[in-house]
Amino acid sequence: MSDIGTILLGLGDKLAAHVLLSAAAIALGIAVALPLAIWASRSPAVARATLGFASLVQTIPALALLALFFPILLSLRAVFGEGLPTLGFLPALLALSLYALLPILRNAVTAQTNLDPGVIEAADGVGMTFWQRLRLVEAPLSAPYIMAGIRTAAVWTIGAATLSTTIGQPSLGDPIFAGLQTQNWVLVLAGCLASAGLALVTDALLGTIEKGLASRRRRLTFGALGAVLIGILAALFVQFGGGKDERIVIGAKGFSEQYILARLIGQRLETEGYAVDYRDGLGSAVAHRAVATGAIDILVDYTGTIWTNEMGRSDNPDRDTMLAEIAEWEARTSGTHVLGRLGFENAYGLAMQREVAHFGMFNDIGDLAARGQAMTIGGDPEFFERPEWEAVRNAYGLRFAAQRNFSPTFMYNALKSGEADVIGAYTSDGRIAADDLVFLDDPERAFPNYDAIILLSPEASEDEGIVVALSPLVGAIDVAAMREANLSVDRGEDKLTFEEAARRLAERIGL
Amino acid sequence: MTEAPGPLLELCDLRKSYETTDAVSGVSLAIARGEFVALVGASGSGKSTLLKTVNRLVEPTSGTVRFDGEPIANLPLAALRHRIGYVFQSIGLFPHMTVSENIAIGPRLVGEKLAARRVEELLELVDLDPAMGARMPDELSGGQRQRIGVARALANEPQVLLMDEPFGALDPVTRDALGNRVRALHEKLGLTSVMVTHDMAEALLLADRVLVMEDGEIVADEVPRALLGGAGGAIAQGLVAVPRAQANRLAELAR
């Protein structure tokens, strides 16, 4: 396992993206909040309405706010056209700006209402116009308080920006989500340290500006402001300086197998001379949408997921028919290209500990329906929302005493510790063998096929080089190889990084 | 008395109504050039409201104010206030500006830069050390601050000086000294001054003419000597009785 220093040094890109996203969100927050505050200081009704709205936004969990911008932007495409991005920077920017609004607005309004009425009377008495009063008196006297609000907003925004990973915007949340997924606490710690460090430095610099404004020391104010600008410029340079616009972006959903396969694909492309970038930790629907719209170029997806979730199908044909129909549907609806199967299947299945299943004589899902009503079932956060679960539940008439959500990693722990008796597990997961779990048979064939397939965005599918570089992966990875690779990053000790696991996998399959 | 015909300030049937009450209920008044007028009355009598209609810090509900014959509603607000110095009890020095910057603010608003020499002159006019310009307001005493308030009001070389309880928050010694200073400046600069005060003694000692207000109306309009001689009616005499009794008692004590 690489040590934390190395990981931190490797976070430069994420840090730069994080800085730019946070800075843009705070800047937009300021640009909206200050005019509103001026308006609000002239009208109590506006003050009530704006502060009420900003407070309401604050009660929405940041993660949900980020997620909500996906459908909002999607519906706005009717107005702004298909070019409007629904994932990545734009929705993250909008959600975080809304979040930054409240502290800035509240402090600005409070500062305005707390201005000494004598000073305002004097400003009017000497004949100041509206703008003169604002510029010469109200703004300089309110500035330290507004700065304090901006400071609070900055710390919040930098923290909340880690969540933008889930909607496909690179940030310091990437290592946190990747580490959480694989119980790689060093990775989580590195992400937290970097994010907290950034927040502390920003807080200190903005605090210095605030102090400079309050004590009217221009050198202090402009010195700290200069430092902030240099930081943002450095981030801009890292992001855009090297002319790396031509990067191929590989998406990964939030579990180990996806991270490893993304690296495997990335490494192959890199040896062919491509520059690559990763969007990790995407939700299922988000990831598919991202590849279909070209927000990412390459994604490994699963036939059953597309079949039930994207196409809304509930029938269950054989795997070749299913793949052919998916390929036709993808090509027709978005121009997304199905390159082919990787060779293994990562199906959902219901898994139990071997001895529990053996002792209770649970062989297939029907047994569970008959005798499992007192049991607790665990699943990943998506599982119980997916149509497959509904199909299985209805096919067998499943009823449980409780159902609980876990992140995939903790789901396996829950099974071990008895907090769940049966889980919705993944067949290619390395922990199936490592934890000595068995899958219950599915005689009704309620779970569809989940062959792993490579999807290329419409644009990427026209790049001959990509197709050539990735074609050797088609049919090359069997489930045993995938399980071993997954286990090598999921196990508690002697973990490999995703990059190392991808290299070992490449060696094993002879590439 | 003056070179130009007609009063400098003329208030015609001026009324200011709030939801339930009239703060000023139909006041008509003319103030000649060079007059020093004191507006005296109890709290809530409407004297401050009346004063502020002159520089439009209060907009009257009805009636007109004429400044040098011109209805002030026709004048641009900034231009009007530029010609009228305003001094009030809470002073309102800008805390983020130096003493010099505070004094120079009026000219600055119309794009003029007040010369350092002129700032020093203004400081001298209000009996302050000319070197004080670099200080910040919070380093000064209350009396010094109000002196600067007066200097700021005079920086535009206004024709009219409006004062709303200008010495109300000062200690008696400072109050007396600054009152006399302002009266001297009134003479020296040829100002037309209107001062609101609740202190009849101050009004009698400083003003040429004393107006007594009660419930939004002017109930007495006399020169100080006439008031002391018993003119002006019951309300005015009630106000005059206080300092007179105090003076008599002091005289007895001294005997």
Coordinates of C-alpha atoms in Angstrom, one line a residue, chain A residues 124-127, chain B residues 9 52-59 65-68 70-85 156 158-160 162:
Chain A
D124 CA -27.8 61.7 3.6
G125 CA -27.2 65.0 5.3
V126 CA -24.0 65.8 3.4
G127 CA -25.9 65.0 0.2
Chain B
L9 CA -36.3 80.1 3.8
K52 CA -35.6 68.1 8.5
T53 CA -38.2 69.2 5.9
V54 CA -35.7 71.9 5.0
N55 CA -33.0 69.6 3.8
R56 CA -35.6 66.9 2.8
L57 CA -34.5 64.3 5.3
V58 CA -38.2 64.4 5.9
E59 CA -40.6 64.8 2.9
V65 CA -40.5 74.8 1.4
R66 CA -38.8 77.6 -0.6
F67 CA -35.1 78.1 -0.5
D68 CA -34.1 81.5 -1.8
E70 CA -37.3 78.3 -5.2
P71 CA -39.5 75.4 -4.1
I72 CA -37.0 72.8 -2.8
A73 CA -38.9 69.9 -4.4
N74 CA -37.7 71.3 -7.7
L75 CA -34.0 71.1 -6.7
P76 CA -31.8 68.1 -7.1
L77 CA -31.5 66.5 -3.7
A78 CA -27.7 66.4 -3.6
A79 CA -27.5 70.1 -4.8
L80 CA -29.9 71.2 -2.1
R81 CA -28.0 69.4 0.7
H82 CA -24.8 70.8 -0.7
R83 CA -26.0 74.3 0.1
I84 CA -27.2 73.4 3.6
G85 CA -24.9 72.4 6.4
N156 CA -19.2 73.4 1.4
P158 CA -23.3 76.6 2.9
Q159 CA -25.8 79.5 3.1
V160 CA -27.8 77.7 5.7
L162 CA -29.4 73.4 10.3

